Amino acid sequence: MIDADLVLTHAGELVTMAGSPCPRRGPAARELSIIPDGALASLEGRVVWTGPTDRLSHAVRPLTGCTEYDADGRVITPGFVDSHTHPLYAGGRQKEFAMRAAGADYEEIRRAGGGILNSADRTRSATDAEILGNLARHLGTMLFLGTTTVEAKSGYGLNPETELRCLEILARFREGWPQTVEATFLGAHDIPREYEGRADEYLDLLIAGSLPEIRERKLARWVDIFCEKGVFTADQARRYLSAAADMGFGTRIHADEFHDTGGAAVAMEVGAASADHLLSVSRENIRRLAASGTVATLLPGTAFFLGKPYPPARELLDSGAVVAIATDFNPGSCFCESMPFMVNLAVCQCGFTIEEALTASTVNGAAALGLAARKGTLQDGADTDLVVWDLDDYRGIAYHIAVPDIEEVMTSGRPVSETVSDACRNLVTLQGRGIQEC
Ligand code: NIG
Ligand code: FE
C-alpha cells in the first residue's frame, strides 16, 4: 500500500499528461492521458498514485490527518507552466498603449525613446516596494489563474545595479511564496541610452560585471537576450549567450520577433533551452528547430496585444518542433497574466488543437525551463501542482474565452487559498524588515 497525506477523488476527467517521454512533439503532443472518474494520491507535495477512484482504496493508505478532496465530477489538470514573463518593473505604459490605439507602431514608439527604455527609467528610480508590489500583484494573479510554475525575467534595470536589485527582490519574494519561480537575467533586454552605439561595450560590462556575481549568488539560473533589428545582433547574441553558457547558465533568447535576424539559429548553436516569439522565423529555421532540442516558445498574447500576425504555430507543430506557449507578461507588449487566455488564443487564432495547446502550456513549458521531470504533468513523482476546473469536459478550458472556470489551484498539494495568505504574511514581514526602503 502507498501512504498518502492528500487524496483527490471523483475527478470527472483526471488529465495526467502521463505517457511519452517529455518534451512532446508531433502526435505525442496530442496525448493527454485522461482517467475518467479519476483519483490522485499525494505525499509531501508529490504525486504518488493516480488511477480510477474505485481502485484508490486497494492501492493507497491515507495517513492520519490525510486531507480528502472530492472533486465531484470536475476536471483536474496539471497547473500551467508560464515559461516567459517580465514582472520586475515599475510604472505602467498606458500612455504608449493609447498612442498605439491611435495608430502609432510599437517599434516606432521604441525608436522615439519609449518602450523598454521608458520602463527602465521608471524602474531605476522606483523604490523596492514599488517593484515588489507589482511582482506580488502579477504573480498572485497568475497563480489564481492556474499558473503554478512561472519564469520571471529582469530586464527593466538595464544597468548592473538595478538589474541586480530586481533579481534580489525576486529572490526574497520567492522565499515562502507557493508558486515555483525560475529567475532569468535579461540585462540584455535593450541597449541603455548611456551605451547608445556601444552595444558590445554594454555586453562586455554584463559579461564581466554582472554574470559572475549573479552566478556566485545564485540569483538566476537563466540568461536571455533580445536579438532584434536595432537591438542586439545575432553575432552579439551568440557571443553573449556563449559566455553565459560557459559560466554554467542555461540560455534562452528573444528570437525573430519582428524581423528574421537569425535569433532561432543562434538558439540552436548555443544549445539554448528555448527560442521565444518567432513571429518572423524562417522556413529553414522551423525545419532546424524541429530537429533540435530547443523548445519553440510562442507568445500569442503579444501578437494579440500588438495587433501583429500570429506565429507560424501549425508549421512548427507539423514539422515536429517542441512547442510551448507562454504569456510574455510585460508592461509594453502584453499586459496579460492569463495562461487560460493564451490557450484560447492558441486554439482560436494559431491553429493548435485543444490537446496541443494544453501540452504546450504545461509539460512543454516545463521542458523549456528544464523542469519536465517535476512540473507540467501529474505522473508519479511530479509535484502536486494542479488546477481543479469547474468543468466536466477539459475542452471547456479552451472553449470559454477569457473567463477561466477555475474552482481551486494547488501547489505542492496545498490549496493556494490557504498558502497565499501565509505568503502574504511573509510579504508583510519582508516589507517590515525592509528590502531597503520598504
Ligand atoms: O518580450 N521583446 C522584447 N521584450 C518584451 C517587450 C518588452 C516591453 O515592451 O516592455 C517582449 O515582448
Ligand atoms: Fe519577452
Coordinates of C-alpha atoms and ligand atoms in Angstrom, one line a residue:
M1 CA 0.0 0.0 0.0
I2 CA 1.1 3.6 -0.8
D3 CA 1.0 6.2 2.0
A4 CA -0.7 9.5 1.2
D5 CA -1.4 12.7 3.1
L6 CA -3.7 14.0 0.4
V7 CA -6.3 12.2 -1.8
L8 CA -8.4 13.7 -4.5
T9 CA -11.3 11.6 -5.7
H10 CA -14.0 11.6 -8.4
A11 CA -12.3 13.9 -10.9
G12 CA -14.7 13.6 -13.9
E13 CA -11.5 13.7 -16.0
L14 CA -8.1 13.5 -14.4
V15 CA -5.7 14.8 -17.0
T16 CA -2.4 13.4 -16.0
M17 CA -0.3 14.1 -19.2
A18 CA 1.4 10.8 -18.4
G19 CA 2.9 8.7 -21.2
S20 CA 5.5 9.5 -23.8
P21 CA 8.8 11.0 -22.6
C22 CA 8.9 14.7 -22.2
P23 CA 9.0 17.1 -24.1
R24 CA 6.3 16.1 -26.5
R25 CA 6.3 16.7 -30.2
G26 CA 4.2 15.5 -33.2
P27 CA 1.4 13.1 -32.3
A28 CA 2.7 12.8 -28.7
A29 CA 1.8 16.5 -28.2
R30 CA -1.9 15.4 -28.5
E31 CA -1.8 12.8 -25.8
L32 CA -3.4 13.9 -22.6
S33 CA -3.8 10.6 -20.7
I34 CA -7.2 11.1 -19.1
I35 CA -8.5 8.9 -16.3
P36 CA -12.4 9.0 -16.1
D37 CA -13.6 9.3 -12.5
G38 CA -10.0 9.6 -11.6
A39 CA -8.3 9.8 -8.2
L40 CA -4.9 11.1 -7.2
A41 CA -2.8 10.4 -4.1
S42 CA -0.1 12.7 -2.9
L43 CA 2.6 12.5 -0.2
E44 CA 4.6 15.5 1.0
G45 CA 3.7 17.5 -2.1
R46 CA 4.4 14.9 -4.7
V47 CA 2.1 12.6 -6.7
V48 CA 2.4 9.0 -5.6
W49 CA -0.5 7.3 -7.3
T50 CA -3.2 8.0 -9.9
G51 CA -5.9 5.7 -11.1
P52 CA -9.7 5.2 -11.2
T53 CA -11.4 6.3 -7.9
D54 CA -12.8 2.8 -7.4
R55 CA -9.1 1.4 -7.2
L56 CA -7.9 4.0 -4.7
S57 CA -8.7 2.1 -1.5
H58 CA -6.9 -1.0 -2.9
A59 CA -3.7 0.9 -3.6
V60 CA -3.5 3.8 -1.2
R61 CA -3.4 4.1 2.6
P62 CA -4.4 7.5 3.9
L63 CA -2.2 8.6 6.8
T64 CA -3.7 10.0 9.9
G65 CA -4.8 13.6 9.2
C66 CA -4.9 12.9 5.4
T67 CA -6.8 15.6 3.5
E68 CA -9.6 14.3 1.4
Y69 CA -10.9 16.3 -1.5
D70 CA -13.9 15.2 -3.5
A71 CA -13.7 16.8 -7.0
D72 CA -17.4 15.9 -7.6
G73 CA -17.0 15.2 -11.3
R74 CA -14.8 18.2 -12.1
V75 CA -11.8 18.2 -14.4
I76 CA -8.3 18.2 -12.9
T77 CA -5.2 19.2 -14.9
P78 CA -1.6 19.9 -14.1
G79 CA -1.0 23.6 -13.2
F80 CA 0.1 25.8 -16.1
V81 CA 3.8 26.5 -16.6
D82 CA 4.3 30.0 -17.9
S83 CA 7.9 30.0 -19.2
H84 CA 8.3 33.6 -20.3
T85 CA 7.3 36.7 -18.2
H86 CA 8.7 40.1 -17.4
P87 CA 7.1 41.1 -14.0
L88 CA 10.1 43.0 -12.5
Y89 CA 9.3 46.6 -13.5
A90 CA 7.9 49.9 -12.2
G91 CA 5.5 52.3 -14.0
G92 CA 2.7 51.5 -16.4
R93 CA 2.9 52.1 -20.2
Q94 CA -0.8 53.2 -20.6
K95 CA 0.3 56.4 -22.5
E96 CA 2.1 54.3 -25.1
F97 CA -0.8 51.9 -25.3
A98 CA -3.1 54.9 -26.0
M99 CA -0.6 56.1 -28.7
R100 CA -0.8 52.6 -30.3
A101 CA -4.6 52.6 -30.1
A102 CA -4.4 55.9 -32.0
G103 CA -2.3 54.3 -34.8
A104 CA 1.3 54.5 -33.7
D105 CA 3.5 51.4 -34.1
Y106 CA 5.3 49.6 -31.2
E107 CA 8.7 49.8 -32.9
E108 CA 8.2 53.5 -33.8
I109 CA 7.5 54.2 -30.1
R110 CA 10.6 52.3 -29.2
R111 CA 12.8 54.3 -31.7
A112 CA 11.4 57.5 -30.3
G113 CA 12.8 56.6 -26.8
G114 CA 9.7 54.9 -25.4
G115 CA 9.2 51.2 -24.9
I116 CA 11.7 49.3 -22.8
L117 CA 13.9 52.4 -22.2
N118 CA 10.9 54.2 -20.8
S119 CA 10.2 51.3 -18.3
A120 CA 14.0 51.3 -17.4
D121 CA 13.8 55.0 -16.5
R122 CA 10.9 54.3 -14.2
T123 CA 12.4 51.1 -12.7
R124 CA 15.7 52.7 -11.9
S125 CA 14.1 55.5 -9.9
A126 CA 11.4 53.2 -8.3
T127 CA 11.5 52.1 -4.7
D128 CA 12.0 48.4 -3.9
A129 CA 8.4 48.5 -2.5
E130 CA 7.0 49.5 -5.9
I131 CA 8.8 46.8 -7.8
L132 CA 7.9 44.2 -5.2
G133 CA 4.3 45.4 -5.2
N134 CA 4.0 44.9 -8.9
L135 CA 5.7 41.5 -8.7
A136 CA 3.4 40.2 -6.0
R137 CA 0.3 41.5 -7.7
H138 CA 1.1 40.0 -11.1
L139 CA 2.5 36.6 -9.8
G140 CA -0.5 36.4 -7.5
T141 CA -2.9 36.9 -10.4
M142 CA -1.1 34.3 -12.4
L143 CA -1.3 31.8 -9.5
F144 CA -5.1 32.3 -9.2
L145 CA -5.4 31.8 -12.9
G146 CA -3.7 28.4 -12.6
T147 CA 0.0 29.1 -13.2
T148 CA 1.8 27.1 -10.7
T149 CA 5.3 27.5 -12.2
V150 CA 6.5 30.8 -13.7
E151 CA 9.7 32.1 -15.2
A152 CA 10.4 35.7 -14.3
K153 CA 12.9 37.9 -16.1
S154 CA 14.8 41.0 -15.0
G155 CA 15.4 43.4 -17.9
Y156 CA 14.0 46.8 -16.9
G157 CA 17.1 48.0 -15.0
L158 CA 19.5 48.0 -17.9
N159 CA 22.4 48.7 -15.6
P160 CA 24.2 46.2 -13.4
E161 CA 23.0 47.9 -10.2
T162 CA 19.2 47.9 -11.0
E163 CA 19.3 44.6 -12.7
L164 CA 20.8 43.0 -9.6
R165 CA 18.4 44.9 -7.3
C166 CA 15.5 43.4 -9.3
L167 CA 16.9 39.9 -9.0
E168 CA 17.4 40.4 -5.3
I169 CA 13.8 41.5 -4.9
L170 CA 12.7 38.4 -6.8
A171 CA 14.9 36.1 -4.7
R172 CA 13.5 37.4 -1.4
F173 CA 10.0 37.3 -2.8
R174 CA 10.3 33.7 -3.7
E175 CA 11.0 32.6 -0.1
G176 CA 7.8 31.2 1.2
W177 CA 5.8 32.0 -2.0
P178 CA 3.8 28.9 -3.0
Q179 CA 4.5 29.2 -6.8
T180 CA 7.7 27.8 -8.3
V181 CA 9.6 30.8 -9.7
E182 CA 12.5 30.4 -12.1
A183 CA 14.7 33.6 -12.4
T184 CA 16.2 34.8 -15.6
F185 CA 18.7 37.6 -16.1
L186 CA 17.7 39.7 -19.0
G187 CA 20.1 42.6 -18.6
A188 CA 20.5 42.5 -22.4
H189 CA 16.8 43.4 -22.9
D190 CA 17.8 46.6 -24.8
I191 CA 20.8 49.0 -25.2
P192 CA 20.7 51.5 -22.4
R193 CA 20.7 55.2 -23.5
E194 CA 24.2 55.7 -22.0
Y195 CA 25.5 52.9 -24.2
E196 CA 23.8 54.0 -27.5
G197 CA 26.0 52.9 -30.4
R198 CA 28.2 50.8 -28.0
A199 CA 26.2 47.6 -27.6
D200 CA 29.3 45.5 -27.5
E201 CA 30.7 47.5 -24.6
Y202 CA 27.4 47.1 -22.7
L203 CA 27.5 43.3 -23.2
D204 CA 31.2 43.3 -22.0
L205 CA 30.0 45.0 -18.9
L206 CA 27.3 42.4 -18.3
I207 CA 29.7 39.6 -19.0
A208 CA 32.4 40.8 -16.7
G209 CA 30.4 42.8 -14.2
S210 CA 27.1 41.1 -13.7
L211 CA 27.1 37.4 -14.8
P212 CA 29.8 36.3 -12.3
E213 CA 28.0 37.9 -9.4
I214 CA 24.6 36.5 -10.4
R215 CA 26.2 33.1 -10.7
E216 CA 28.0 33.3 -7.4
R217 CA 24.9 34.5 -5.5
K218 CA 22.6 32.1 -7.4
L219 CA 20.3 35.0 -8.3
A220 CA 19.3 33.5 -11.7
R221 CA 19.6 30.1 -13.4
W222 CA 18.9 31.5 -16.9
V223 CA 20.3 34.2 -19.2
D224 CA 18.3 35.7 -22.0
I225 CA 18.9 38.4 -24.7
F226 CA 16.6 40.4 -27.1
C227 CA 18.0 39.6 -30.5
E228 CA 16.2 42.0 -32.9
K229 CA 16.8 44.6 -35.6
G230 CA 18.0 47.8 -33.8
V231 CA 18.7 45.9 -30.6
F232 CA 21.3 43.1 -30.4
T233 CA 22.5 41.3 -33.5
A234 CA 22.8 37.6 -33.9
D235 CA 26.6 37.8 -33.6
Q236 CA 26.2 39.8 -30.3
A237 CA 23.6 37.3 -29.0
R238 CA 25.9 34.3 -29.9
R239 CA 28.9 35.9 -28.1
Y240 CA 26.9 36.8 -25.0
L241 CA 24.9 33.6 -24.6
S242 CA 28.1 31.5 -25.3
A243 CA 29.8 33.4 -22.4
A244 CA 26.8 32.8 -20.2
A245 CA 26.7 29.1 -21.1
D246 CA 30.5 28.8 -20.3
M247 CA 29.7 30.1 -16.8
G248 CA 27.1 27.4 -16.3
F249 CA 23.9 29.4 -17.0
G250 CA 21.1 27.9 -19.0
T251 CA 20.3 30.1 -22.0
R252 CA 17.1 31.3 -23.8
I253 CA 16.6 34.0 -26.4
H254 CA 14.0 36.5 -27.7
A255 CA 14.3 35.5 -31.3
D256 CA 12.9 36.6 -34.7
E257 CA 10.1 38.6 -33.1
F258 CA 9.6 41.4 -35.6
H259 CA 12.3 40.5 -38.1
D260 CA 14.2 37.4 -39.0
T261 CA 17.6 38.3 -37.7
G262 CA 18.8 34.8 -37.1
G263 CA 17.9 34.5 -33.4
A264 CA 16.5 31.0 -33.7
A265 CA 19.7 29.8 -35.4
V266 CA 21.7 31.3 -32.5
A267 CA 19.5 29.5 -30.0
M268 CA 20.3 26.2 -31.7
E269 CA 24.0 27.0 -32.0
V270 CA 24.4 27.7 -28.3
G271 CA 22.1 24.9 -27.2
A272 CA 19.5 27.3 -25.7
A273 CA 16.6 25.7 -23.9
S274 CA 14.2 27.9 -25.7
A275 CA 13.8 30.3 -28.6
D276 CA 10.9 32.6 -27.9
H277 CA 8.5 34.8 -30.0
L278 CA 9.4 33.5 -33.6
L279 CA 6.7 35.6 -35.3
S280 CA 9.1 36.1 -38.2
V281 CA 11.1 32.8 -38.0
S282 CA 12.3 31.5 -41.4
R283 CA 11.1 28.2 -43.0
E284 CA 14.6 26.9 -42.8
N285 CA 14.8 27.6 -39.1
I286 CA 11.4 26.0 -38.5
R287 CA 12.9 22.8 -40.1
R288 CA 16.0 23.1 -38.0
L289 CA 14.1 23.7 -34.8
A290 CA 12.1 20.5 -35.4
A291 CA 15.3 18.5 -35.5
S292 CA 16.7 20.2 -32.3
G293 CA 16.1 20.0 -28.6
T294 CA 15.4 23.8 -28.4
V295 CA 11.8 24.5 -27.4
A296 CA 9.9 26.9 -29.7
T297 CA 8.1 29.1 -27.3
L298 CA 5.2 31.0 -28.8
L299 CA 3.6 34.1 -27.2
P300 CA 0.2 34.6 -28.8
G301 CA -0.8 37.3 -26.3
T302 CA 2.0 39.6 -27.7
A303 CA 0.7 39.3 -31.3
F304 CA -2.8 39.9 -30.0
F305 CA -1.8 42.9 -27.9
L306 CA 0.3 44.5 -30.7
G307 CA -2.1 43.6 -33.5
K308 CA 0.6 41.6 -35.3
P309 CA 0.2 38.4 -37.3
Y310 CA 0.3 35.3 -35.1
P311 CA 3.3 33.0 -35.1
P312 CA 3.6 30.0 -37.6
A313 CA 2.4 27.6 -35.0
R314 CA 0.9 25.0 -37.4
E315 CA 4.2 24.8 -39.4
L316 CA 6.2 24.3 -36.2
L317 CA 3.8 21.7 -34.8
D318 CA 3.5 19.8 -38.1
S319 CA 7.3 19.8 -38.7
G320 CA 7.7 18.1 -35.2
A321 CA 9.2 21.0 -33.2
V322 CA 8.6 21.0 -29.4
V323 CA 6.2 23.9 -29.0
A324 CA 5.4 25.7 -25.7
I325 CA 3.1 28.7 -25.1
A326 CA 3.6 31.4 -22.5
T327 CA 2.1 34.8 -21.7
D328 CA 5.2 37.1 -22.2
F329 CA 3.5 39.2 -19.5
N330 CA 5.1 42.7 -19.5
P331 CA 4.1 46.3 -19.3
G332 CA 4.7 47.1 -23.0
S333 CA 3.8 44.4 -25.4
C334 CA 1.5 42.0 -23.5
F335 CA -0.1 43.2 -20.3
C336 CA -1.9 39.9 -19.5
E337 CA -1.1 37.3 -16.9
S338 CA -3.6 34.7 -18.1
M339 CA -2.4 31.3 -19.4
P340 CA -6.1 30.2 -20.0
F341 CA -6.4 33.2 -22.4
M342 CA -3.2 32.1 -24.1
V343 CA -4.8 28.6 -24.6
N344 CA -7.9 30.4 -26.1
L345 CA -5.6 32.3 -28.5
A346 CA -3.5 29.3 -29.4
V347 CA -6.6 27.4 -30.4
C348 CA -8.8 30.1 -31.9
Q349 CA -6.1 32.1 -33.7
C350 CA -2.9 30.0 -34.1
G351 CA -4.2 26.6 -35.3
F352 CA -3.4 24.5 -32.2
T353 CA -5.7 21.6 -31.3
I354 CA -7.0 21.9 -27.8
E355 CA -4.8 19.0 -26.8
E356 CA -1.7 20.6 -28.3
A357 CA -2.4 23.8 -26.5
L358 CA -2.7 22.0 -23.2
T359 CA 0.6 20.2 -23.8
A360 CA 2.3 23.5 -24.8
S361 CA 1.1 25.3 -21.7
T362 CA 2.1 22.5 -19.2
V363 CA 4.6 19.8 -20.0
N364 CA 6.4 21.6 -22.9
G365 CA 6.6 24.8 -20.9
A366 CA 8.2 22.8 -18.1
A367 CA 10.7 21.4 -20.7
A368 CA 11.5 25.0 -21.7
L369 CA 12.6 25.5 -18.1
G370 CA 14.4 22.2 -17.7
L371 CA 11.7 21.1 -15.2
A372 CA 9.9 18.4 -17.1
A373 CA 10.7 15.7 -14.5
R374 CA 8.7 17.5 -11.8
K375 CA 6.4 20.0 -13.5
G376 CA 3.6 20.0 -16.1
T377 CA 2.3 16.5 -15.5
L378 CA 0.5 14.6 -12.7
Q379 CA 2.6 11.5 -13.2
D380 CA 4.0 9.7 -10.2
G381 CA 6.9 11.7 -8.8
A382 CA 5.7 15.0 -10.2
D383 CA 4.9 17.9 -7.8
T384 CA 1.2 18.0 -6.8
D385 CA 0.6 21.3 -8.7
L386 CA -2.8 21.2 -10.2
V387 CA -6.0 23.1 -11.2
V388 CA -9.5 21.9 -10.4
W389 CA -11.8 23.3 -13.1
D390 CA -15.5 23.9 -12.6
L391 CA -16.0 21.9 -15.8
D392 CA -16.9 18.3 -16.7
D393 CA -15.0 18.3 -20.0
Y394 CA -11.4 19.5 -20.4
R395 CA -12.3 21.1 -23.8
G396 CA -14.2 23.7 -21.9
I397 CA -10.8 25.2 -20.9
A398 CA -10.2 26.4 -24.4
Y399 CA -13.9 27.0 -25.2
H400 CA -14.7 29.6 -22.6
I401 CA -12.9 32.7 -23.9
A402 CA -11.1 34.9 -21.4
V403 CA -13.1 33.6 -18.4
P404 CA -11.3 30.7 -16.8
D405 CA -13.7 28.3 -14.9
I406 CA -11.3 27.7 -12.0
E407 CA -12.5 26.1 -8.8
E408 CA -9.2 25.6 -7.0
V409 CA -5.5 25.7 -7.6
M410 CA -3.0 23.7 -5.6
T411 CA 0.8 23.8 -5.3
S412 CA 2.7 21.0 -3.6
G413 CA -0.7 19.5 -2.6
R414 CA -1.9 22.6 -0.8
P415 CA -4.7 25.0 -2.0
V416 CA -3.4 28.4 -2.8
S417 CA -6.4 30.0 -1.0
E418 CA -4.5 28.8 2.2
T419 CA -0.9 29.2 1.2
V420 CA -1.2 32.6 -0.3
S421 CA -2.5 34.1 3.0
D422 CA 0.7 32.6 4.7
A423 CA 2.8 34.0 1.8
C424 CA 1.1 37.4 2.2
R425 CA 2.1 37.4 5.9
N426 CA 5.6 36.7 4.8
L427 CA 5.5 39.6 2.4
V428 CA 4.3 42.0 5.1
T429 CA 7.3 40.7 7.3
L430 CA 9.6 41.2 4.3
Q431 CA 8.4 44.8 3.9
G432 CA 8.6 45.4 7.6
R433 CA 12.2 44.1 7.7
G434 CA 12.8 46.4 4.8
I435 CA 14.2 45.4 1.5
Q436 CA 16.0 48.8 1.6
E437 CA 13.2 51.4 2.0
C438 CA 10.2 49.0 2.0
Ligands
NIG1 O1 9.1 40.0 -24.9 N1 10.6 41.8 -27.0 C1 11.2 42.2 -26.0 N2 10.7 42.3 -24.8 C2 9.4 42.3 -24.4 C3 8.7 43.6 -24.6 C4 9.0 44.5 -23.5 C5 8.4 45.8 -23.5 O2 7.8 46.4 -24.5 O3 8.5 46.4 -22.4 C6 8.7 41.1 -25.1 O4 7.7 41.3 -25.8
FE2 FE 9.6 38.7 -23.7

